[in-house]
PDB file of C-alpha atoms and ligand atoms in Angstrom:
ATOM      1  CA  MET A  30     104.835 144.735-154.243  1.00 95.00           C
ATOM      2  CA  ILE A  31     105.027 140.999-154.686  1.00 98.00           C
ATOM      3  CA  SER A  32     105.417 140.133-158.505  1.00 98.00           C
ATOM      4  CA  ILE A  33     102.951 137.491-159.916  1.00 98.00           C
ATOM      5  CA  LYS A  34     104.722 135.673-162.904  1.00 99.00           C
ATOM      6  CA  SER A  35     102.819 135.113-166.028  1.00 98.00           C
ATOM      7  CA  THR A  36     102.764 131.640-167.795  1.00 98.00           C
ATOM      8  CA  ARG A  37     105.809 132.784-169.883  1.00 98.00           C
ATOM      9  CA  GLU A  38     107.610 134.090-166.956  1.00 99.00           C
ATOM     10  CA  ILE A  39     107.172 130.761-165.126  1.00 99.00           C
ATOM     11  CA  GLU A  40     108.583 128.946-167.991  1.00 99.00           C
ATOM     12  CA  LEU A  41     111.766 130.973-167.846  1.00 99.00           C
ATOM     13  CA  MET A  42     111.804 130.694-163.953  1.00 99.00           C
ATOM     14  CA  LYS A  43     111.662 126.969-164.357  1.00 99.00           C
ATOM     15  CA  ALA A  44     114.633 126.977-166.928  1.00 99.00           C
ATOM     16  CA  THR A  45     116.887 129.058-164.685  1.00 99.00           C
ATOM     17  CA  SER A  46     116.006 127.110-161.466  1.00 99.00           C
ATOM     18  CA  ALA A  47     116.553 123.709-163.260  1.00 99.00           C
ATOM     19  CA  LEU A  48     120.117 124.911-164.251  1.00 99.00           C
ATOM     20  CA  ALA A  49     120.811 125.994-160.648  1.00 99.00           C
ATOM     21  CA  ALA A  50     119.766 122.551-159.521  1.00 99.00           C
ATOM     22  CA  LYS A  51     121.820 120.854-162.121  1.00 99.00           C
ATOM     23  CA  THR A  52     125.056 122.839-161.030  1.00 99.00           C
ATOM     24  CA  LEU A  53     124.544 121.334-157.444  1.00 99.00           C
ATOM     25  CA  GLU A  54     124.217 117.879-159.014  1.00 99.00           C
ATOM     26  CA  TYR A  55     127.223 118.430-161.215  1.00 99.00           C
ATOM     27  CA  ILE A  56     129.408 119.745-158.280  1.00 99.00           C
ATOM     28  CA  GLU A  57     128.628 116.831-155.988  1.00 98.00           C
ATOM     29  CA  PRO A  58     131.552 114.370-156.812  1.00 98.00           C
ATOM     30  CA  PHE A  59     134.128 117.386-156.372  1.00 99.00           C
ATOM     31  CA  VAL A  60     133.047 117.849-152.812  1.00 99.00           C
ATOM     32  CA  VAL A  61     135.833 115.602-151.219  1.00 99.00           C
ATOM     33  CA  PRO A  62     138.603 116.098-148.835  1.00 99.00           C
ATOM     34  CA  GLY A  63     141.601 117.811-150.517  1.00 99.00           C
ATOM     35  CA  VAL A  64     139.574 120.012-152.854  1.00 99.00           C
ATOM     36  CA  SER A  65     139.642 123.820-152.331  1.00 99.00           C
ATOM     37  CA  THR A  66     136.680 125.998-152.208  1.00 99.00           C
ATOM     38  CA  GLU A  67     138.180 128.083-155.096  1.00 99.00           C
ATOM     39  CA  GLU A  68     138.303 124.948-157.264  1.00 99.00           C
ATOM     40  CA  ILE A  69     134.530 124.305-156.448  1.00 99.00           C
ATOM     41  CA  ASN A  70     133.964 128.002-157.397  1.00 99.00           C
ATOM     42  CA  ARG A  71     135.726 127.579-160.629  1.00 99.00           C
ATOM     43  CA  LEU A  72     134.027 124.364-161.700  1.00 99.00           C
ATOM     44  CA  CYS A  73     130.482 125.991-160.897  1.00 99.00           C
ATOM     45  CA  HIS A  74     131.458 129.038-162.816  1.00 99.00           C
ATOM     46  CA  GLU A  75     132.525 127.028-165.817  1.00 99.00           C
ATOM     47  CA  PHE A  76     129.366 124.887-165.707  1.00 99.00           C
ATOM     48  CA  ILE A  77     126.969 127.819-165.373  1.00 99.00           C
ATOM     49  CA  THR A  78     128.594 129.855-168.137  1.00 99.00           C
ATOM     50  CA  LYS A  79     128.814 126.839-170.402  1.00 99.00           C
ATOM     51  CA  HIS A  80     125.020 126.490-170.154  1.00 99.00           C
ATOM     52  CA  GLY A  81     124.518 130.156-171.338  1.00 99.00           C
ATOM     53  CA  ALA A  82     123.921 131.704-167.860  1.00 99.00           C
ATOM     54  CA  TYR A  83     125.558 134.080-165.655  1.00 99.00           C
ATOM     55  CA  PRO A  84     126.337 133.328-161.923  1.00 99.00           C
ATOM     56  CA  SER A  85     124.274 135.989-159.986  1.00 99.00           C
ATOM     57  CA  PRO A  86     126.512 136.302-156.993  1.00 99.00           C
ATOM     58  CA  LEU A  87     129.591 137.473-159.088  1.00 99.00           C
ATOM     59  CA  ASN A  88     129.879 141.304-158.513  1.00 98.00           C
ATOM     60  CA  TYR A  89     126.484 141.309-156.822  1.00 98.00           C
ATOM     61  CA  HIS A  90     126.971 144.173-154.386  1.00 98.00           C
ATOM     62  CA  GLY A  91     130.692 143.593-154.894  1.00 98.00           C
ATOM     63  CA  PHE A  92     130.605 139.849-153.964  1.00 99.00           C
ATOM     64  CA  PRO A  93     133.921 138.636-155.595  1.00 99.00           C
ATOM     65  CA  LYS A  94     133.115 134.950-156.587  1.00 99.00           C
ATOM     66  CA  SER A  95     130.534 133.024-158.502  1.00 99.00           C
ATOM     67  CA  VAL A  96     129.102 130.938-155.766  1.00 99.00           C
ATOM     68  CA  CYS A  97     128.918 131.168-151.909  1.00 99.00           C
ATOM     69  CA  THR A  98     130.882 128.347-150.020  1.00 99.00           C
ATOM     70  CA  SER A  99     130.035 128.173-146.298  1.00 99.00           C
ATOM     71  CA  LEU A 100     132.149 125.799-144.217  1.00 99.00           C
ATOM     72  CA  ASN A 101     131.179 124.399-140.808  1.00 99.00           C
ATOM     73  CA  GLU A 102     130.614 127.627-138.428  1.00 99.00           C
ATOM     74  CA  VAL A 103     129.980 129.698-141.469  1.00 99.00           C
ATOM     75  CA  ILE A 104     126.412 130.568-141.559  1.00 99.00           C
ATOM     76  CA  CYS A 105     126.330 131.998-145.049  1.00 99.00           C
ATOM     77  CA  HIS A 106     127.907 134.016-147.703  1.00 99.00           C
ATOM     78  CA  GLY A 107     131.326 132.361-147.461  1.00 99.00           C
ATOM     79  CA  ILE A 108     133.854 133.428-150.103  1.00 99.00           C
ATOM     80  CA  PRO A 109     135.631 130.606-152.090  1.00 99.00           C
ATOM     81  CA  ASN A 110     139.392 130.678-151.342  1.00 98.00           C
ATOM     82  CA  LYS A 111     142.329 128.606-152.764  1.00 98.00           C
ATOM     83  CA  ASN A 112     143.854 128.334-149.242  1.00 98.00           C
ATOM     84  CA  GLU A 113     140.517 126.668-147.811  1.00 99.00           C
ATOM     85  CA  ILE A 114     140.872 123.006-148.363  1.00 99.00           C
ATOM     86  CA  LEU A 115     138.051 120.608-147.366  1.00 99.00           C
ATOM     87  CA  LYS A 116     138.899 117.803-144.935  1.00 98.00           C
ATOM     88  CA  ASP A 117     137.214 114.812-143.713  1.00 99.00           C
ATOM     89  CA  GLY A 118     134.298 115.563-141.526  1.00 99.00           C
ATOM     90  CA  ASP A 119     133.493 119.066-142.737  1.00 99.00           C
ATOM     91  CA  ILE A 120     130.242 120.240-143.876  1.00 99.00           C
ATOM     92  CA  LEU A 121     130.190 122.606-146.945  1.00 99.00           C
ATOM     93  CA  ASN A 122     127.148 124.608-148.215  1.00 99.00           C
ATOM     94  CA  ILE A 123     127.249 125.510-151.762  1.00 99.00           C
ATOM     95  CA  ASP A 124     124.946 128.170-152.774  1.00 99.00           C
ATOM     96  CA  VAL A 125     124.216 128.571-156.575  1.00 99.00           C
ATOM     97  CA  THR A 126     122.244 131.303-158.255  1.00 99.00           C
ATOM     98  CA  THR A 127     121.881 131.367-161.904  1.00 99.00           C
ATOM     99  CA  TYR A 128     120.823 134.205-164.187  1.00 99.00           C
ATOM    100  CA  LEU A 129     119.486 132.712-167.439  1.00 99.00           C
ATOM    101  CA  ASN A 130     117.121 134.555-169.959  1.00 98.00           C
ATOM    102  CA  LYS A 131     116.671 137.462-167.554  1.00 98.00           C
ATOM    103  CA  PHE A 132     115.470 135.380-164.501  1.00 99.00           C
ATOM    104  CA  HIS A 133     117.187 134.150-161.393  1.00 99.00           C
ATOM    105  CA  GLY A 134     117.191 130.789-159.789  1.00 99.00           C
ATOM    106  CA  ASP A 135     118.539 130.170-156.386  1.00 99.00           C
ATOM    107  CA  THR A 136     119.304 126.908-154.431  1.00 99.00           C
ATOM    108  CA  ASN A 137     121.734 125.576-151.910  1.00 99.00           C
ATOM    109  CA  LYS A 138     122.756 122.239-150.340  1.00 99.00           C
ATOM    110  CA  THR A 139     124.982 121.412-147.322  1.00 99.00           C
ATOM    111  CA  PHE A 140     127.316 118.537-148.549  1.00 99.00           C
ATOM    112  CA  LEU A 141     128.891 116.203-146.161  1.00 99.00           C
ATOM    113  CA  VAL A 142     132.672 115.820-146.673  1.00 99.00           C
ATOM    114  CA  GLY A 143     133.883 112.189-146.147  1.00 98.00           C
ATOM    115  CA  ASN A 144     132.746 110.863-142.649  1.00 98.00           C
ATOM    116  CA  VAL A 145     130.804 113.368-140.673  1.00 99.00           C
ATOM    117  CA  SER A 146     130.210 112.799-136.917  1.00 99.00           C
ATOM    118  CA  PRO A 147     126.597 111.663-136.118  1.00 98.00           C
ATOM    119  CA  GLU A 148     125.811 114.791-134.221  1.00 98.00           C
ATOM    120  CA  ILE A 149     126.605 117.144-137.139  1.00 99.00           C
ATOM    121  CA  LYS A 150     124.858 114.645-139.549  1.00 99.00           C
ATOM    122  CA  LYS A 151     121.769 115.055-137.577  1.00 99.00           C
ATOM    123  CA  LEU A 152     122.011 118.801-137.668  1.00 99.00           C
ATOM    124  CA  VAL A 153     122.113 118.576-141.565  1.00 99.00           C
ATOM    125  CA  ASP A 154     119.226 116.143-141.720  1.00 99.00           C
ATOM    126  CA  VAL A 155     117.074 118.261-139.412  1.00 99.00           C
ATOM    127  CA  THR A 156     117.880 121.513-141.468  1.00 99.00           C
ATOM    128  CA  TYR A 157     116.702 119.700-144.606  1.00 99.00           C
ATOM    129  CA  GLN A 158     113.499 118.576-142.666  1.00 99.00           C
ATOM    130  CA  CYS A 159     112.945 122.190-141.704  1.00 99.00           C
ATOM    131  CA  MET A 160     113.162 123.403-145.110  1.00 99.00           C
ATOM    132  CA  ARG A 161     110.830 120.785-146.438  1.00 99.00           C
ATOM    133  CA  ALA A 162     108.265 121.532-143.680  1.00 99.00           C
ATOM    134  CA  GLY A 163     108.426 125.130-144.567  1.00 99.00           C
ATOM    135  CA  ILE A 164     107.805 124.265-148.290  1.00 99.00           C
ATOM    136  CA  GLU A 165     104.878 121.917-147.366  1.00 99.00           C
ATOM    137  CA  THR A 166     102.984 125.105-146.013  1.00 99.00           C
ATOM    138  CA  VAL A 167     103.012 126.823-149.291  1.00 99.00           C
ATOM    139  CA  VAL A 168      99.535 126.922-150.874  1.00 99.00           C
ATOM    140  CA  PRO A 169      97.298 129.898-152.186  1.00 99.00           C
ATOM    141  CA  GLY A 170      95.513 131.544-149.319  1.00 98.00           C
ATOM    142  CA  GLY A 171      98.429 130.529-146.908  1.00 99.00           C
ATOM    143  CA  HIS A 172     100.491 133.302-145.276  1.00 98.00           C
ATOM    144  CA  ILE A 173     104.195 133.897-145.424  1.00 98.00           C
ATOM    145  CA  GLY A 174     104.308 133.512-141.571  1.00 98.00           C
ATOM    146  CA  ASP A 175     103.086 129.843-141.880  1.00 99.00           C
ATOM    147  CA  ILE A 176     106.624 128.985-143.315  1.00 99.00           C
ATOM    148  CA  GLY A 177     108.704 130.252-140.373  1.00 99.00           C
ATOM    149  CA  ALA A 178     106.237 128.784-137.845  1.00 99.00           C
ATOM    150  CA  ALA A 179     106.751 125.433-139.405  1.00 99.00           C
ATOM    151  CA  ILE A 180     110.495 125.686-139.525  1.00 99.00           C
ATOM    152  CA  GLN A 181     110.900 126.916-136.026  1.00 98.00           C
ATOM    153  CA  GLU A 182     108.886 124.167-134.484  1.00 98.00           C
ATOM    154  CA  ILE A 183     111.173 121.463-135.795  1.00 98.00           C
ATOM    155  CA  ALA A 184     114.450 123.201-135.048  1.00 99.00           C
ATOM    156  CA  ARG A 185     113.473 124.019-131.486  1.00 98.00           C
ATOM    157  CA  ALA A 186     112.090 120.475-130.836  1.00 98.00           C
ATOM    158  CA  ASN A 187     115.727 119.320-131.728  1.00 98.00           C
ATOM    159  CA  GLY A 188     117.373 121.990-129.584  1.00 98.00           C
ATOM    160  CA  TYR A 189     118.743 123.909-132.444  1.00 99.00           C
ATOM    161  CA  SER A 190     118.280 127.778-133.176  1.00 99.00           C
ATOM    162  CA  VAL A 191     117.077 129.496-136.317  1.00 99.00           C
ATOM    163  CA  VAL A 192     119.115 132.268-137.770  1.00 99.00           C
ATOM    164  CA  GLU A 193     116.982 135.441-137.974  1.00 98.00           C
ATOM    165  CA  ASP A 194     119.428 137.929-139.490  1.00 98.00           C
ATOM    166  CA  TYR A 195     119.075 136.504-143.092  1.00 98.00           C
ATOM    167  CA  CYS A 196     116.051 135.213-144.772  1.00 98.00           C
ATOM    168  CA  GLY A 197     114.432 133.746-148.053  1.00 99.00           C
ATOM    169  CA  HIS A 198     113.138 136.164-150.576  1.00 99.00           C
ATOM    170  CA  GLY A 199     111.020 136.686-153.529  1.00 99.00           C
ATOM    171  CA  ILE A 200     112.943 135.891-156.852  1.00 99.00           C
ATOM    172  CA  GLY A 201     112.530 136.501-160.531  1.00 98.00           C
ATOM    173  CA  ARG A 202     113.768 139.333-162.630  1.00 98.00           C
ATOM    174  CA  GLU A 203     115.630 140.436-159.468  1.00 98.00           C
ATOM    175  CA  PHE A 204     117.864 138.176-157.292  1.00 98.00           C
ATOM    176  CA  HIS A 205     116.156 139.534-154.050  1.00 98.00           C
ATOM    177  CA  GLU A 206     112.452 140.640-154.442  1.00 98.00           C
ATOM    178  CA  ALA A 207     109.599 140.989-152.021  1.00 98.00           C
ATOM    179  CA  PRO A 208     108.391 139.349-149.811  1.00 98.00           C
ATOM    180  CA  GLN A 209     111.009 138.620-147.191  1.00 98.00           C
ATOM    181  CA  VAL A 210     110.643 134.961-146.068  1.00 99.00           C
ATOM    182  CA  VAL A 211     111.705 134.910-142.399  1.00 98.00           C
ATOM    183  CA  HIS A 212     112.418 131.415-141.061  1.00 98.00           C
ATOM    184  CA  VAL A 213     110.568 132.042-137.703  1.00 98.00           C
ATOM    185  CA  GLY A 214     107.076 133.329-137.317  1.00 97.00           C
ATOM    186  CA  LYS A 215     103.433 132.982-136.454  1.00 98.00           C
ATOM    187  CA  ARG A 216     100.918 131.186-138.498  1.00 98.00           C
ATOM    188  CA  GLY A 217      98.423 133.414-140.313  1.00 98.00           C
ATOM    189  CA  THR A 218     100.658 136.471-140.344  1.00 98.00           C
ATOM    190  CA  GLY A 219     102.517 138.186-143.306  1.00 98.00           C
ATOM    191  CA  PRO A 220     101.548 138.491-146.990  1.00 98.00           C
ATOM    192  CA  GLU A 221      99.115 136.043-148.393  1.00 98.00           C
ATOM    193  CA  MET A 222     100.500 133.414-151.005  1.00 99.00           C
ATOM    194  CA  LYS A 223      99.088 133.644-154.495  1.00 99.00           C
ATOM    195  CA  PRO A 224      99.296 131.460-157.562  1.00 99.00           C
ATOM    196  CA  GLY A 225     102.515 132.910-159.630  1.00 99.00           C
ATOM    197  CA  MET A 226     104.365 133.995-156.788  1.00 99.00           C
ATOM    198  CA  THR A 227     108.114 132.637-156.813  1.00 99.00           C
ATOM    199  CA  PHE A 228     110.215 132.801-153.614  1.00 99.00           C
ATOM    200  CA  THR A 229     112.859 130.966-151.815  1.00 99.00           C
ATOM    201  CA  ILE A 230     112.803 129.193-148.481  1.00 99.00           C
ATOM    202  CA  GLU A 231     116.436 128.720-147.190  1.00 99.00           C
ATOM    203  CA  PRO A 232     116.498 128.158-143.328  1.00 99.00           C
ATOM    204  CA  MET A 233     120.019 128.515-141.710  1.00 99.00           C
ATOM    205  CA  ILE A 234     119.798 126.268-138.480  1.00 99.00           C
ATOM    206  CA  ASN A 235     122.599 126.368-135.892  1.00 99.00           C
ATOM    207  CA  LEU A 236     123.615 123.750-133.308  1.00 98.00           C
ATOM    208  CA  GLY A 237     124.255 126.580-130.682  1.00 98.00           C
ATOM    209  CA  LEU A 238     122.830 130.047-130.488  1.00 98.00           C
ATOM    210  CA  LYS A 239     121.165 131.975-133.348  1.00 98.00           C
ATOM    211  CA  GLU A 240     123.594 135.042-133.355  1.00 98.00           C
ATOM    212  CA  GLY A 241     125.964 135.478-136.064  1.00 98.00           C
ATOM    213  CA  LYS A 242     128.977 137.849-136.715  1.00 98.00           C
ATOM    214  CA  LEU A 243     130.192 139.559-139.910  1.00 99.00           C
ATOM    215  CA  LEU A 244     133.861 138.934-140.534  1.00 98.00           C
ATOM    216  CA  LYS A 245     136.170 141.670-141.894  1.00 98.00           C
ATOM    217  CA  ASP A 246     135.935 140.667-145.498  1.00 98.00           C
ATOM    218  CA  GLY A 247     132.609 142.114-145.453  1.00 98.00           C
ATOM    219  CA  TRP A 248     130.508 138.924-146.347  1.00 99.00           C
ATOM    220  CA  THR A 249     131.321 135.841-144.517  1.00 99.00           C
ATOM    221  CA  VAL A 250     128.934 135.359-141.543  1.00 99.00           C
ATOM    222  CA  VAL A 251     130.011 132.990-138.693  1.00 99.00           C
ATOM    223  CA  THR A 252     128.192 131.775-135.604  1.00 99.00           C
ATOM    224  CA  ARG A 253     129.248 133.850-132.649  1.00 99.00           C
ATOM    225  CA  ASP A 254     129.650 130.767-130.504  1.00 99.00           C
ATOM    226  CA  LYS A 255     131.704 128.991-133.257  1.00 98.00           C
ATOM    227  CA  LYS A 256     129.225 126.062-133.391  1.00 99.00           C
ATOM    228  CA  TRP A 257     128.328 124.641-136.720  1.00 99.00           C
ATOM    229  CA  SER A 258     125.561 125.740-138.939  1.00 99.00           C
ATOM    230  CA  ALA A 259     123.642 124.067-141.859  1.00 99.00           C
ATOM    231  CA  GLN A 260     121.301 125.363-144.650  1.00 99.00           C
ATOM    232  CA  PHE A 261     119.266 124.332-147.560  1.00 99.00           C
ATOM    233  CA  GLU A 262     117.538 126.435-150.087  1.00 99.00           C
ATOM    234  CA  HIS A 263     114.898 125.823-152.777  1.00 99.00           C
ATOM    235  CA  THR A 264     113.155 128.184-155.172  1.00 99.00           C
ATOM    236  CA  ILE A 265     109.379 127.700-154.896  1.00 99.00           C
ATOM    237  CA  LEU A 266     106.383 128.433-157.191  1.00 99.00           C
ATOM    238  CA  VAL A 267     102.924 129.008-155.759  1.00 99.00           C
ATOM    239  CA  THR A 268     100.652 126.997-158.068  1.00 99.00           C
ATOM    240  CA  PRO A 269      96.797 127.102-158.228  1.00 98.00           C
ATOM    241  CA  THR A 270      96.492 123.972-155.914  1.00 98.00           C
ATOM    242  CA  GLY A 271      99.741 124.182-153.823  1.00 98.00           C
ATOM    243  CA  HIS A 272     103.401 124.656-154.846  1.00 99.00           C
ATOM    244  CA  GLU A 273     106.152 123.247-157.040  1.00 99.00           C
ATOM    245  CA  ILE A 274     109.946 123.078-156.125  1.00 99.00           C
ATOM    246  CA  LEU A 275     111.544 124.632-159.225  1.00 99.00           C
ATOM    247  CA  THR A 276     115.122 123.695-158.056  1.00 99.00           C
ATOM    248  CA  LEU A 277     114.328 120.125-157.314  1.00 99.00           C
ATOM    249  CA  ARG A 278     117.294 117.558-157.748  1.00 99.00           C
ATOM    250  CA  SER A 279     116.962 114.021-158.971  1.00 98.00           C
ATOM    251  CA  GLU A 280     118.048 112.689-155.442  1.00 98.00           C
ATOM    252  CA  GLU A 281     114.912 114.468-153.875  1.00 98.00           C
ATOM    253  CA  THR A 282     111.262 113.482-153.751  1.00 98.00           C
ATOM    254  CA  ALA A 283     108.861 116.032-155.225  1.00 96.00           C
TER     255      ALA A 283
HETATM  256  N1  MF3 B 328     122.258 133.090-152.833  1.00 74.49           N
HETATM  257  C1  MF3 B 328     122.219 133.887-151.536  1.00 74.49           C
HETATM  258  C2  MF3 B 328     120.741 133.781-151.260  1.00 74.49           C
HETATM  259  O1  MF3 B 328     120.241 132.707-151.026  1.00 74.49           O
HETATM  260  C3  MF3 B 328     122.652 135.272-151.738  1.00 74.49           C
HETATM  261  C4  MF3 B 328     124.084 135.431-151.943  1.00 74.49           C
HETATM  262  S1  MF3 B 328     124.515 137.040-152.186  1.00 74.49           S
HETATM  263  C5  MF3 B 328     126.095 137.040-152.371  1.00 74.49           C
HETATM  264  O2  MF3 B 328     120.011 134.806-151.150  1.00 74.49           O
HETATM  265  F1  MF3 B 328     126.324 138.235-152.872  1.00 74.49           F
HETATM  266  F2  MF3 B 328     126.697 136.684-151.409  1.00 74.49           F
HETATM  267  F3  MF3 B 328     126.352 136.214-153.389  1.00 74.49           F
HETATM  268 CO1   CO B 329     118.241 132.976-151.765  1.00 74.49          CO
HETATM  269 CO1   CO B 330     121.041 131.369-152.386  1.00 74.49          CO
END
């Protein structure tokens, strides 16, 4: 069952999503060489709780921290750690999910740390383009498979691979709801998009092969070939005429 949010529920989704977006804006100046991912976790936790919300990842199926921090070859679900210090040329994805007034908002961004090589910068740029192309397909009467089809075309045209083991998801009163939003697919397949649906689009794009491997900590997913991976995520509302990005940051165009 895919939930359709009421007008009031949409207001609450907008509030929690805006706070998640604000958290990414707030943390940006701290994502510099010399800072630990634990410090980034602490600052995000403080910002989210100061605004009356709870960081959804904390204790979610036992996840030990308030945000996910995924560095370089980490595909997703990296755990903040005081011994993990950012260095020049790294890329760090920070994934923020807020729980405010009973609703979750979920967004992530891959940050460049200092001077990043052109090859890796291109991976990050194309990953953002992939997410935006997926978002562009969202319209009532469209199908969830349209999203993955658009993403996969751009990734493959650039010689990258799309992670298939983790996907986007419906979001609302639950962190992860139906439908699953796979980042590869065929146009016209999957559930039909209807006004009032809210879901994330969060492609993970790899420089090398798509396969990941779960580390012994039970959370961190790294690429099998150790090549680097990037991701962006937005929470999207299907509107009567198209869509709205609920986690839009001021640096972005609507
Ligand atoms: N925020 C992630 C997502 O985009 C999920 C993180 S689950 C956690 O769906 F437990 F690792 F926090
Ligand atoms: Co998500
Ligand atoms: Co997320």
